[in-house]
mmCIF file of C-alpha atoms and ligand atoms in Angstrom:
data_model
loop_
_atom_site.group_PDB
_atom_site.id
_atom_site.type_symbol
_atom_site.label_atom_id
_atom_site.label_comp_id
_atom_site.label_asym_id
_atom_site.label_seq_id
_atom_site.Cartn_x
_atom_site.Cartn_y
_atom_site.Cartn_z
ATOM 1 C CA MET A 1 -0.041 0.178 -0.096
ATOM 2 C CA ASN A 2 1.301 3.390 -0.922
ATOM 3 C CA GLU A 3 2.195 5.747 1.859
ATOM 4 C CA ALA A 4 4.214 8.659 -0.020
ATOM 5 C CA LEU A 5 1.906 11.126 -1.759
ATOM 6 C CA ASN A 6 3.508 13.064 -4.384
ATOM 7 C CA ILE A 7 1.965 16.102 -5.189
ATOM 8 C CA ALA A 8 2.795 19.725 -6.388
ATOM 9 C CA GLY A 9 6.427 19.376 -5.515
ATOM 10 C CA GLN A 10 6.159 18.029 -2.268
ATOM 11 C CA THR A 11 6.462 14.339 -0.817
ATOM 12 C CA LEU A 12 4.528 13.397 2.417
ATOM 13 C CA VAL A 13 4.156 10.263 3.924
ATOM 14 C CA LEU A 14 0.840 9.889 5.710
ATOM 15 C CA HIS A 15 -0.599 6.866 7.665
ATOM 16 C CA ARG A 16 -4.184 6.056 9.036
ATOM 17 C CA HIS A 17 -4.090 6.116 12.609
ATOM 18 C CA PRO A 18 -4.515 3.725 14.563
ATOM 19 C CA ARG A 19 -2.037 1.934 12.383
ATOM 20 C CA ARG A 20 -2.669 -1.644 11.060
ATOM 21 C CA ARG A 21 -0.109 -4.120 10.376
ATOM 22 C CA ASN A 22 -1.516 -5.046 7.166
ATOM 23 C CA GLU A 23 -3.281 -1.732 6.318
ATOM 24 C CA THR A 24 -4.777 -1.543 2.817
ATOM 25 C CA LEU A 25 -6.595 1.783 2.850
ATOM 26 C CA GLN A 26 -4.486 4.935 2.141
ATOM 27 C CA ALA A 27 -4.270 8.151 4.298
ATOM 28 C CA TRP A 28 -5.597 10.528 1.357
ATOM 29 C CA ASP A 29 -7.833 10.172 -1.480
ATOM 30 C CA SER A 30 -8.340 11.716 -5.112
ATOM 31 C CA ALA A 31 -10.692 14.377 -3.376
ATOM 32 C CA ASP A 32 -7.641 15.577 -1.371
ATOM 33 C CA GLU A 33 -5.272 15.756 -4.228
ATOM 34 C CA TYR A 34 -8.021 17.652 -6.211
ATOM 35 C CA LEU A 35 -8.066 20.561 -3.627
ATOM 36 C CA ILE A 36 -4.257 20.530 -3.256
ATOM 37 C CA ASN A 37 -3.675 20.862 -6.790
ATOM 38 C CA TYR A 38 -6.444 23.379 -7.139
ATOM 39 C CA PHE A 39 -5.037 25.295 -4.572
ATOM 40 C CA ASN A 40 -1.742 25.505 -6.059
ATOM 41 C CA GLU A 41 -2.422 25.952 -9.980
ATOM 42 C CA ASN A 42 -4.763 28.918 -8.865
ATOM 43 C CA GLU A 43 -1.995 30.214 -6.362
ATOM 44 C CA LEU A 44 -4.602 30.688 -3.414
ATOM 45 C CA ASP A 45 -1.552 31.037 -0.952
ATOM 46 C CA LYS A 46 -0.927 34.802 -2.253
ATOM 47 C CA TYR A 47 -4.358 35.664 -0.373
ATOM 48 C CA ILE A 48 -3.078 33.943 3.160
ATOM 49 C CA THR A 49 -1.831 36.198 5.430
ATOM 50 C CA GLU A 50 -1.723 36.005 9.453
ATOM 51 C CA ASP A 51 -5.047 37.761 9.823
ATOM 52 C CA GLU A 52 -6.394 36.062 6.860
ATOM 53 C CA GLN A 53 -5.899 32.435 6.960
ATOM 54 C CA LEU A 54 -6.808 28.999 5.735
ATOM 55 C CA LEU A 55 -9.602 26.841 6.933
ATOM 56 C CA ILE A 56 -9.583 23.586 6.459
ATOM 57 C CA LEU A 57 -12.600 21.474 7.443
ATOM 58 C CA ASN A 58 -12.845 17.577 7.956
ATOM 59 C CA ASP A 59 -9.430 17.152 6.897
ATOM 60 C CA GLY A 60 -9.478 12.810 7.040
ATOM 61 C CA PHE A 61 -5.932 11.969 7.930
ATOM 62 C CA GLY A 62 -3.562 14.722 7.593
ATOM 63 C CA ALA A 63 -3.169 15.461 4.012
ATOM 64 C CA LEU A 64 -4.375 18.663 3.796
ATOM 65 C CA SER A 65 -3.193 19.829 7.064
ATOM 66 C CA CYS A 66 0.592 18.603 5.903
ATOM 67 C CA PHE A 67 0.773 19.827 2.675
ATOM 68 C CA PHE A 68 -0.093 23.571 3.652
ATOM 69 C CA ASN A 69 2.740 23.503 6.161
ATOM 70 C CA GLU A 70 3.698 26.704 5.415
ATOM 71 C CA ILE A 71 0.402 28.622 5.610
ATOM 72 C CA GLU A 72 -1.773 29.857 8.883
ATOM 73 C CA ARG A 73 -4.335 27.653 8.904
ATOM 74 C CA THR A 74 -6.949 26.217 11.283
ATOM 75 C CA VAL A 75 -8.367 22.537 10.941
ATOM 76 C CA VAL A 76 -11.740 21.343 12.017
ATOM 77 C CA SER A 77 -12.538 17.796 12.778
ATOM 78 C CA ASP A 78 -15.382 15.966 14.556
ATOM 79 C CA SER A 79 -13.155 12.698 14.596
ATOM 80 C CA PHE A 80 -10.626 11.684 17.182
ATOM 81 C CA LEU A 81 -9.100 9.199 15.019
ATOM 82 C CA SER A 82 -8.813 12.110 12.345
ATOM 83 C CA ILE A 83 -7.384 14.567 14.893
ATOM 84 C CA SER A 84 -5.049 12.184 16.125
ATOM 85 C CA SER A 85 -3.861 11.078 12.365
ATOM 86 C CA ILE A 86 -3.470 14.561 11.657
ATOM 87 C CA LYS A 87 -1.213 15.034 14.971
ATOM 88 C CA LEU A 88 0.841 12.019 14.084
ATOM 89 C CA ASN A 89 1.362 13.148 10.379
ATOM 90 C CA LEU A 90 2.203 16.640 11.123
ATOM 91 C CA GLN A 91 4.868 14.909 13.574
ATOM 92 C CA ARG A 92 6.234 12.350 10.574
ATOM 93 C CA ASN A 93 6.372 15.085 8.051
ATOM 94 C CA ARG A 94 8.308 17.459 10.321
ATOM 95 C CA CYS A 95 5.622 20.090 9.935
ATOM 96 C CA GLU A 96 5.935 23.043 12.043
ATOM 97 C CA THR A 97 2.997 23.254 14.883
ATOM 98 C CA GLU A 98 3.132 27.141 14.990
ATOM 99 C CA ARG A 99 1.349 27.746 11.961
ATOM 100 C CA ILE A 100 -1.833 25.383 12.589
ATOM 101 C CA ILE A 101 -4.517 25.249 15.075
ATOM 102 C CA ILE A 102 -6.709 22.118 15.302
ATOM 103 C CA GLN A 103 -10.033 22.219 16.592
ATOM 104 C CA ASP A 104 -12.647 20.172 17.250
ATOM 105 C CA SER A 105 -16.120 20.546 15.711
ATOM 106 C CA LEU A 106 -18.095 22.136 18.682
ATOM 107 C CA GLN A 107 -15.328 24.710 19.160
ATOM 108 C CA GLU A 108 -16.336 28.162 17.984
ATOM 109 C CA MET A 109 -15.224 28.471 14.176
ATOM 110 C CA THR A 110 -12.396 30.845 13.750
ATOM 111 C CA ASN A 111 -13.292 34.516 12.068
ATOM 112 C CA ASN A 112 -10.234 35.241 10.443
ATOM 113 C CA VAL A 113 -10.796 33.432 6.941
ATOM 114 C CA LYS A 114 -9.576 34.102 3.555
ATOM 115 C CA VAL A 115 -9.784 30.388 1.985
ATOM 116 C CA VAL A 116 -11.664 27.486 3.149
ATOM 117 C CA LEU A 117 -11.097 24.157 1.798
ATOM 118 C CA ILE A 118 -13.863 21.671 2.575
ATOM 119 C CA LYS A 119 -13.890 17.627 2.503
ATOM 120 C CA VAL A 120 -17.506 17.001 2.000
ATOM 121 C CA PRO A 121 -18.665 14.597 5.263
ATOM 122 C CA LYS A 122 -20.720 11.712 5.024
ATOM 123 C CA THR A 123 -23.805 13.196 7.251
ATOM 124 C CA LEU A 124 -25.464 15.581 5.670
ATOM 125 C CA ALA A 125 -26.724 17.270 8.429
ATOM 126 C CA PHE A 126 -23.117 17.808 9.634
ATOM 127 C CA LEU A 127 -22.341 19.745 6.540
ATOM 128 C CA GLU A 128 -25.364 21.534 7.175
ATOM 129 C CA TYR A 129 -24.123 22.705 10.393
ATOM 130 C CA GLN A 130 -20.424 23.251 9.524
ATOM 131 C CA LEU A 131 -21.930 25.519 6.393
ATOM 132 C CA GLN A 132 -24.183 27.428 8.876
ATOM 133 C CA GLU A 133 -21.486 28.348 10.993
ATOM 134 C CA LEU A 134 -19.254 28.942 8.206
ATOM 135 C CA SER A 135 -21.971 31.743 6.997
ATOM 136 C CA LYS A 136 -21.192 33.518 9.990
ATOM 137 C CA VAL A 137 -17.808 34.114 9.614
ATOM 138 C CA ILE A 138 -17.108 34.603 5.672
ATOM 139 C CA ASN A 139 -17.634 37.506 3.369
ATOM 140 C CA LYS A 140 -18.121 38.080 -0.250
ATOM 141 C CA ASP A 141 -14.036 38.000 -0.804
ATOM 142 C CA THR A 142 -13.885 34.473 1.022
ATOM 143 C CA ILE A 143 -13.029 31.841 -1.286
ATOM 144 C CA VAL A 144 -14.834 28.389 -0.781
ATOM 145 C CA VAL A 145 -14.090 25.184 -2.346
ATOM 146 C CA ALA A 146 -15.203 21.938 -1.558
ATOM 147 C CA ALA A 147 -14.263 18.343 -2.657
ATOM 148 C CA GLY A 148 -15.634 14.652 -2.354
ATOM 149 C CA LYS A 149 -16.158 11.242 -4.328
ATOM 150 C CA VAL A 150 -18.693 11.718 -6.877
ATOM 151 C CA ASP A 151 -21.020 9.316 -5.414
ATOM 152 C CA ALA A 152 -20.968 11.639 -2.193
ATOM 153 C CA ILE A 153 -22.060 14.507 -4.125
ATOM 154 C CA HIS A 154 -25.677 14.704 -4.375
ATOM 155 C CA LYS A 155 -28.380 17.591 -5.466
ATOM 156 C CA SER A 156 -29.006 18.068 -1.846
ATOM 157 C CA THR A 157 -25.307 18.577 -1.242
ATOM 158 C CA LEU A 158 -24.892 21.259 -3.544
ATOM 159 C CA ALA A 159 -28.512 22.537 -2.214
ATOM 160 C CA LEU A 160 -26.759 23.108 1.051
ATOM 161 C CA PHE A 161 -23.969 25.060 -0.330
ATOM 162 C CA GLU A 162 -26.325 27.407 -2.274
ATOM 163 C CA LYS A 163 -28.565 27.945 0.694
ATOM 164 C CA TYR A 164 -25.869 28.841 3.262
ATOM 165 C CA ILE A 165 -22.995 30.286 0.752
ATOM 166 C CA GLY A 166 -24.151 31.014 -2.480
ATOM 167 C CA THR A 167 -23.963 30.606 -6.239
ATOM 168 C CA THR A 168 -22.317 26.983 -6.483
ATOM 169 C CA LYS A 169 -21.000 25.018 -9.797
ATOM 170 C CA THR A 170 -19.295 22.034 -9.947
ATOM 171 C CA SER A 171 -15.756 20.915 -11.852
ATOM 172 C CA LEU A 172 -15.747 17.876 -13.926
ATOM 173 C CA ALA A 173 -15.089 14.696 -12.317
ATOM 174 C CA LYS A 174 -11.365 13.539 -11.714
ATOM 175 C CA LYS A 175 -10.506 10.120 -10.599
ATOM 176 C CA LYS A 176 -14.021 9.685 -9.224
ATOM 177 C CA SER A 177 -13.893 12.958 -7.453
ATOM 178 C CA ARG A 178 -15.126 16.466 -8.122
ATOM 179 C CA LEU A 179 -14.823 20.003 -6.651
ATOM 180 C CA ILE A 180 -17.445 22.217 -5.551
ATOM 181 C CA PHE A 181 -17.139 26.080 -5.898
ATOM 182 C CA SER A 182 -19.312 28.280 -3.986
ATOM 183 C CA LEU A 183 -19.445 32.486 -4.269
ATOM 184 C CA VAL A 184 -20.218 33.971 -1.372
ATOM 185 C CA ASP A 185 -23.386 35.798 -2.153
ATOM 186 C CA GLN A 186 -25.795 34.555 0.300
ATOM 187 C CA THR A 187 -26.661 37.675 2.369
ATOM 188 C CA GLU A 188 -29.223 36.246 4.575
ATOM 189 C CA ILE A 189 -27.959 34.529 7.684
ATOM 190 C CA ILE A 190 -30.117 31.467 8.291
ATOM 191 C CA GLU A 191 -30.186 30.365 12.213
ATOM 192 C CA LYS A 192 -31.913 26.593 11.481
ATOM 193 C CA GLU A 193 -31.531 24.532 14.104
ATOM 194 C CA ILE A 194 -29.790 21.424 13.139
ATOM 195 C CA ALA A 195 -29.508 19.269 16.410
ATOM 196 C CA THR A 196 -32.515 17.040 16.548
ATOM 197 C CA THR A 197 -34.289 16.165 19.873
ATOM 198 C CA TRP A 198 -37.015 13.089 19.916
ATOM 199 C CA GLU A 199 -38.457 11.346 22.617
ATOM 200 C CA ILE A 200 -38.018 7.426 24.046
ATOM 201 C CA GLU A 201 -41.536 6.785 24.877
ATOM 202 C CA ARG A 202 -40.973 3.631 27.135
ATOM 203 C CA GLN A 203 -38.568 5.869 29.707
ATOM 204 C CA GLY A 204 -39.940 9.095 28.818
ATOM 205 C CA TRP A 205 -36.305 10.691 27.715
ATOM 206 C CA LYS A 206 -35.746 13.510 25.692
ATOM 207 C CA ILE A 207 -32.868 12.530 23.618
ATOM 208 C CA HIS A 208 -30.736 15.167 22.052
ATOM 209 C CA ASN A 209 -28.443 14.871 19.201
ATOM 210 C CA HIS A 210 -25.795 16.813 17.770
ATOM 211 C CA ALA A 211 -25.611 17.281 14.124
ATOM 212 C CA ASN A 212 -22.881 14.430 13.383
ATOM 213 C CA VAL A 213 -24.497 11.933 15.569
ATOM 214 C CA PHE A 214 -25.199 8.175 14.703
ATOM 215 C CA SER A 215 -28.966 7.522 14.116
ATOM 216 C CA ARG A 216 -29.808 11.214 14.919
ATOM 217 C CA ASN A 217 -33.297 11.185 13.641
ATOM 218 C CA HIS A 218 -34.784 8.128 15.840
ATOM 219 C CA LEU A 219 -33.475 5.277 18.334
ATOM 220 C CA ASP A 220 -31.334 2.871 16.178
ATOM 221 C CA ILE A 221 -33.294 -0.553 16.381
ATOM 222 C CA GLY A 222 -29.777 -2.535 17.054
ATOM 223 C CA GLY A 223 -29.012 -0.069 19.838
ATOM 224 C CA ARG A 224 -32.856 -0.461 21.208
ATOM 225 C CA TYR A 225 -32.246 -4.662 21.114
ATOM 226 C CA LEU A 226 -29.395 -3.649 23.286
ATOM 227 C CA MET A 227 -31.125 -1.974 25.714
ATOM 228 C CA ASP A 228 -33.612 -4.587 26.188
ATOM 229 C CA ASN A 229 -30.967 -7.082 26.571
ATOM 230 C CA LEU A 230 -28.848 -5.834 29.387
ATOM 231 C CA PRO A 231 -27.710 -9.000 31.353
ATOM 232 C CA GLU A 232 -28.464 -9.181 34.784
ATOM 233 C CA GLY A 233 -25.920 -8.673 37.716
ATOM 234 C CA ASN A 234 -24.209 -6.277 39.966
ATOM 235 C CA PHE A 235 -22.501 -4.466 38.204
ATOM 236 C CA ILE A 236 -20.181 -1.377 39.340
ATOM 237 C CA LYS A 237 -17.624 0.009 36.410
ATOM 238 C CA VAL A 238 -19.564 -0.241 33.470
ATOM 239 C CA ILE A 239 -18.629 1.187 29.954
ATOM 240 C CA ASP A 240 -20.980 2.205 27.012
ATOM 241 C CA LEU A 241 -18.218 2.098 24.212
ATOM 242 C CA GLY A 242 -18.932 3.744 20.798
ATOM 243 C CA CYS A 243 -22.158 5.613 22.829
ATOM 244 C CA GLY A 244 -23.299 7.876 20.257
ATOM 245 C CA ASN A 245 -26.175 9.786 21.911
ATOM 246 C CA GLY A 246 -25.838 7.710 25.004
ATOM 247 C CA VAL A 247 -28.962 5.665 24.917
ATOM 248 C CA VAL A 248 -27.387 2.416 25.970
ATOM 249 C CA GLY A 249 -25.078 4.025 28.842
ATOM 250 C CA MET A 250 -28.424 5.527 30.043
ATOM 251 C CA ALA A 251 -30.271 2.360 29.661
ATOM 252 C CA ALA A 252 -27.358 0.707 32.075
ATOM 253 C CA ALA A 253 -27.562 3.638 34.237
ATOM 254 C CA GLU A 254 -31.289 2.927 34.977
ATOM 255 C CA ALA A 255 -30.559 -0.773 35.272
ATOM 256 C CA TYR A 256 -27.771 -0.527 37.574
ATOM 257 C CA PRO A 257 -28.388 2.262 39.772
ATOM 258 C CA ASP A 258 -24.944 2.048 41.735
ATOM 259 C CA ALA A 259 -22.975 1.690 38.808
ATOM 260 C CA GLN A 260 -20.291 4.154 37.702
ATOM 261 C CA ILE A 261 -20.601 4.420 33.701
ATOM 262 C CA THR A 262 -18.301 5.832 31.288
ATOM 263 C CA PHE A 263 -19.324 7.031 27.966
ATOM 264 C CA ILE A 264 -16.891 6.892 25.383
ATOM 265 C CA ASP A 265 -16.885 7.777 21.522
ATOM 266 C CA GLU A 266 -14.650 9.119 19.205
ATOM 267 C CA SER A 267 -17.120 11.952 18.095
ATOM 268 C CA TYR A 268 -16.930 15.074 19.745
ATOM 269 C CA MET A 269 -20.536 15.775 19.080
ATOM 270 C CA ALA A 270 -21.424 12.150 20.004
ATOM 271 C CA VAL A 271 -20.139 12.524 23.596
ATOM 272 C CA ASP A 272 -21.559 15.940 24.113
ATOM 273 C CA SER A 273 -24.814 14.647 23.311
ATOM 274 C CA ALA A 274 -24.607 11.373 25.494
ATOM 275 C CA ARG A 275 -23.389 14.113 28.447
ATOM 276 C CA ILE A 276 -26.401 16.337 27.734
ATOM 277 C CA ASN A 277 -28.633 13.378 27.524
ATOM 278 C CA MET A 278 -27.820 12.138 31.104
ATOM 279 C CA LEU A 279 -28.051 15.424 32.403
ATOM 280 C CA LYS A 280 -31.208 16.021 31.129
ATOM 281 C CA ASN A 281 -32.852 12.636 31.910
ATOM 282 C CA PHE A 282 -31.500 11.834 35.562
ATOM 283 C CA GLU A 283 -31.491 13.207 38.788
ATOM 284 C CA GLU A 284 -28.280 15.289 39.283
ATOM 285 C CA GLU A 285 -26.428 12.421 41.676
ATOM 286 C CA ARG A 286 -27.150 9.986 38.992
ATOM 287 C CA SER A 287 -25.349 11.801 36.367
ATOM 288 C CA ASP A 288 -22.810 12.734 38.789
ATOM 289 C CA ASN A 289 -21.342 8.906 38.706
ATOM 290 C CA THR A 290 -20.645 9.240 34.951
ATOM 291 C CA ARG A 291 -17.678 9.899 33.009
ATOM 292 C CA PHE A 292 -17.974 11.372 29.184
ATOM 293 C CA VAL A 293 -14.716 10.601 27.407
ATOM 294 C CA VAL A 294 -13.629 11.048 23.569
ATOM 295 C CA ASN A 295 -11.226 8.399 22.671
ATOM 296 C CA ASN A 296 -10.259 5.652 20.346
ATOM 297 C CA GLY A 297 -11.831 2.671 22.063
ATOM 298 C CA LEU A 298 -10.433 1.831 25.347
ATOM 299 C CA VAL A 299 -6.645 3.110 24.335
ATOM 300 C CA GLY A 300 -5.304 4.078 27.557
ATOM 301 C CA PHE A 301 -7.701 2.421 29.748
ATOM 302 C CA LYS A 302 -6.904 0.471 32.846
ATOM 303 C CA GLU A 303 -6.358 -3.657 32.400
ATOM 304 C CA ARG A 304 -8.451 -6.050 34.454
ATOM 305 C CA SER A 305 -10.750 -2.680 35.376
ATOM 306 C CA TYR A 306 -14.385 -3.006 34.139
ATOM 307 C CA ASP A 307 -16.971 -5.203 35.206
ATOM 308 C CA LEU A 308 -19.416 -4.670 32.132
ATOM 309 C CA ILE A 309 -18.711 -3.446 28.423
ATOM 310 C CA LEU A 310 -21.608 -2.499 26.171
ATOM 311 C CA CYS A 311 -21.183 -2.027 22.575
ATOM 312 C CA ASN A 312 -23.214 -1.465 19.403
ATOM 313 C CA PRO A 313 -20.232 -1.640 17.055
ATOM 314 C CA PRO A 314 -19.365 1.055 14.156
ATOM 315 C CA PHE A 315 -19.014 -0.399 10.578
ATOM 316 C CA HIS A 316 -17.730 2.691 8.944
ATOM 317 C CA GLN A 317 -14.748 4.744 9.067
ATOM 318 C CA GLN A 318 -15.715 7.956 7.246
ATOM 319 C CA HIS A 319 -16.476 7.077 4.116
ATOM 320 C CA THR A 320 -15.287 3.299 4.391
ATOM 321 C CA ILE A 321 -17.367 0.405 5.371
ATOM 322 C CA THR A 322 -14.873 -1.667 7.747
ATOM 323 C CA ASP A 323 -15.033 -4.103 10.622
ATOM 324 C CA HIS A 324 -11.495 -3.187 12.031
ATOM 325 C CA ILE A 325 -12.700 -0.995 14.694
ATOM 326 C CA ALA A 326 -15.084 -3.635 15.810
ATOM 327 C CA TRP A 327 -12.502 -5.800 15.824
ATOM 328 C CA ALA A 328 -9.908 -3.523 17.726
ATOM 329 C CA MET A 329 -12.969 -2.710 20.276
ATOM 330 C CA PHE A 330 -13.527 -6.281 21.040
ATOM 331 C CA ASN A 331 -9.421 -6.797 21.897
ATOM 332 C CA ASP A 332 -9.707 -3.369 23.864
ATOM 333 C CA ALA A 333 -12.520 -4.913 25.906
ATOM 334 C CA HIS A 334 -10.809 -7.991 26.391
ATOM 335 C CA PHE A 335 -7.777 -6.455 28.021
ATOM 336 C CA CYS A 336 -9.628 -3.472 30.246
ATOM 337 C CA LEU A 337 -12.353 -6.349 31.542
ATOM 338 C CA ALA A 338 -11.575 -8.020 35.300
ATOM 339 C CA VAL A 339 -11.771 -11.610 35.229
ATOM 340 C CA ASN A 340 -15.301 -12.334 35.381
ATOM 341 C CA GLY A 341 -16.280 -8.892 33.762
ATOM 342 C CA GLU A 342 -18.393 -9.069 30.801
ATOM 343 C CA LEU A 343 -18.624 -7.863 26.859
ATOM 344 C CA VAL A 344 -22.148 -7.934 25.812
ATOM 345 C CA ILE A 345 -22.481 -6.663 22.016
ATOM 346 C CA VAL A 346 -25.277 -6.254 19.451
ATOM 347 C CA GLY A 347 -24.647 -7.113 15.748
ATOM 348 C CA ASN A 348 -26.337 -7.786 12.233
ATOM 349 C CA ARG A 349 -26.556 -11.373 11.886
ATOM 350 C CA HIS A 350 -24.712 -11.559 9.115
ATOM 351 C CA LEU A 351 -21.727 -9.964 10.577
ATOM 352 C CA ASP A 352 -19.107 -12.442 11.910
ATOM 353 C CA TYR A 353 -18.818 -11.416 15.115
ATOM 354 C CA GLN A 354 -19.486 -14.386 16.959
ATOM 355 C CA ASP A 355 -16.376 -16.087 15.573
ATOM 356 C CA LYS A 356 -14.411 -12.979 16.381
ATOM 357 C CA LEU A 357 -15.250 -12.803 20.266
ATOM 358 C CA GLU A 358 -14.672 -16.727 20.686
ATOM 359 C CA ARG A 359 -11.119 -16.134 19.005
ATOM 360 C CA ILE A 360 -10.280 -13.282 21.538
ATOM 361 C CA PHE A 361 -12.085 -14.583 24.662
ATOM 362 C CA GLY A 362 -12.225 -18.166 23.928
ATOM 363 C CA ASN A 363 -16.100 -18.266 25.099
ATOM 364 C CA CYS A 364 -19.357 -16.591 23.166
ATOM 365 C CA GLU A 365 -23.053 -17.153 24.325
ATOM 366 C CA LEU A 366 -25.698 -16.043 22.185
ATOM 367 C CA VAL A 367 -27.772 -14.303 24.244
ATOM 368 C CA ALA A 368 -31.169 -13.139 22.218
ATOM 369 C CA GLU A 369 -31.640 -13.145 18.418
ATOM 370 C CA ASN A 370 -34.254 -11.526 15.951
ATOM 371 C CA LYS A 371 -34.659 -11.628 12.613
ATOM 372 C CA LYS A 372 -31.955 -8.757 12.153
ATOM 373 C CA PHE A 373 -29.744 -8.929 15.330
ATOM 374 C CA VAL A 374 -27.887 -11.032 17.679
ATOM 375 C CA ILE A 375 -27.081 -10.310 21.411
ATOM 376 C CA LEU A 376 -23.685 -11.789 22.089
ATOM 377 C CA ARG A 377 -21.838 -12.258 25.440
ATOM 378 C CA ALA A 378 -18.291 -12.697 26.106
ATOM 379 C CA VAL A 379 -16.706 -13.359 29.702
ATOM 380 C CA LYS A 380 -13.208 -12.501 30.380
ATOM 381 C CA MET A 381 -11.795 -15.819 32.037
ATOM 382 C CA GLN A 382 -8.683 -14.973 33.240
HETATM 383 N N1 SAM B 401 -24.325 3.338 20.856
HETATM 384 C C1 SAM B 401 -25.239 3.850 20.059
HETATM 385 C C2 SAM B 401 -26.224 3.459 19.573
HETATM 386 O O1 SAM B 401 -26.526 2.328 19.964
HETATM 387 O O2 SAM B 401 -26.999 4.174 19.195
HETATM 388 C C3 SAM B 401 -24.002 4.388 18.934
HETATM 389 C C4 SAM B 401 -23.755 3.124 17.952
HETATM 390 S S1 SAM B 401 -23.154 3.341 16.635
HETATM 391 C C5 SAM B 401 -23.306 1.796 15.844
HETATM 392 C C6 SAM B 401 -21.334 3.056 16.664
HETATM 393 C C7 SAM B 401 -20.577 4.562 17.392
HETATM 394 O O3 SAM B 401 -19.190 3.910 17.624
HETATM 395 C C8 SAM B 401 -20.745 5.659 16.748
HETATM 396 O O4 SAM B 401 -21.038 6.754 17.488
HETATM 397 C C9 SAM B 401 -19.401 6.084 16.604
HETATM 398 O O5 SAM B 401 -19.090 7.533 16.427
HETATM 399 C C10 SAM B 401 -18.620 5.389 17.566
HETATM 400 N N2 SAM B 401 -16.958 4.990 17.030
HETATM 401 C C11 SAM B 401 -16.592 4.654 15.710
HETATM 402 N N3 SAM B 401 -15.229 4.562 15.853
HETATM 403 C C12 SAM B 401 -14.979 4.568 17.074
HETATM 404 C C13 SAM B 401 -13.582 4.444 17.792
HETATM 405 N N4 SAM B 401 -11.947 4.302 17.255
HETATM 406 N N5 SAM B 401 -13.847 4.777 19.337
HETATM 407 C C14 SAM B 401 -14.876 5.085 19.815
HETATM 408 N N6 SAM B 401 -16.163 5.039 18.863
HETATM 409 C C15 SAM B 401 -15.963 4.917 18.014
#
């Protein structure tokens, strides 16, 4: 697999983080290349000064952050994995750190922007959130260029650029990617609430979801099935791994009143939604006994320390369908569980989680199943 990006006179060595032994996926794509080449050919660097900077939204693994090393820039992402990759690739390519600010997507958007480069994110609602925030900090002289895979750019994508930025056109496709150019001529500032709130009737919980949260419009049916199949026991240290809006951890908070619950996700918006949801739906004392951590799985968590880990594993990383994160989560869980501690997961029937858990834990029990999902339980033996 090629790890060296040769482009516009630079060679960058780029890895995806976390790094896998037999990685098959590159740390950049043709949309990154298209953006870099367009920026270079049109000499957009001449517009950048200390006061009027480059803003990069959703750099996947650091190709853009590293390439523009000479330029004052702010990089924004909702992904802990992307931010970790960006930081490691900056180091790997000996980039200077004085000219770059890295922000998560909940931080206020910088307002000294001259050129904006956007990688179109997977979630349309998240794009809408970002364009709305962007529209508040740009002016008619700001240059806005976005890029994405042809199959990720739809009429609805372009309609959002028209709505929040202004007149929008696209380039020809190159290597299956396309550029989007928006003139900043939309003068009306639109203040639309993009976060959603809905109720889980059975518990009467109101569930808040920031723009980039998994299953933001309704309760995920896999998540619901896991909530309905929590194991019985006196669990004290419990983790909701890949918590999204936090519904599974909330069900655990209800089922195990004395437990300390840790909510973990790699999305800043997910972890913040889980925090809001515990706060809104539980007594103060109960929500005090909780922790909210933005992290890559359980990396850095203590060995043999937890009684129960609940997980509705992810099957995507950005635009790519993959089960390697689920694998990593199961391995992490095995490491962090105390002896006799349990990992309980929900998965689509067709996914091969049972085999994976048997290999890692040496055991795996089918707890429940329906037409679509299975609930699996693996116990840490020693
Ligand atoms: N628990 C929620 C539910 O049941 O509705 C969300 C489940 S969703 C299938 C998987 C979640 O895992 C997503 O919120 C995603 O952001 C998160 N995730 C993906 N990769 C992760 C990683 N490396 N570490 C922690 N969380 C991750």
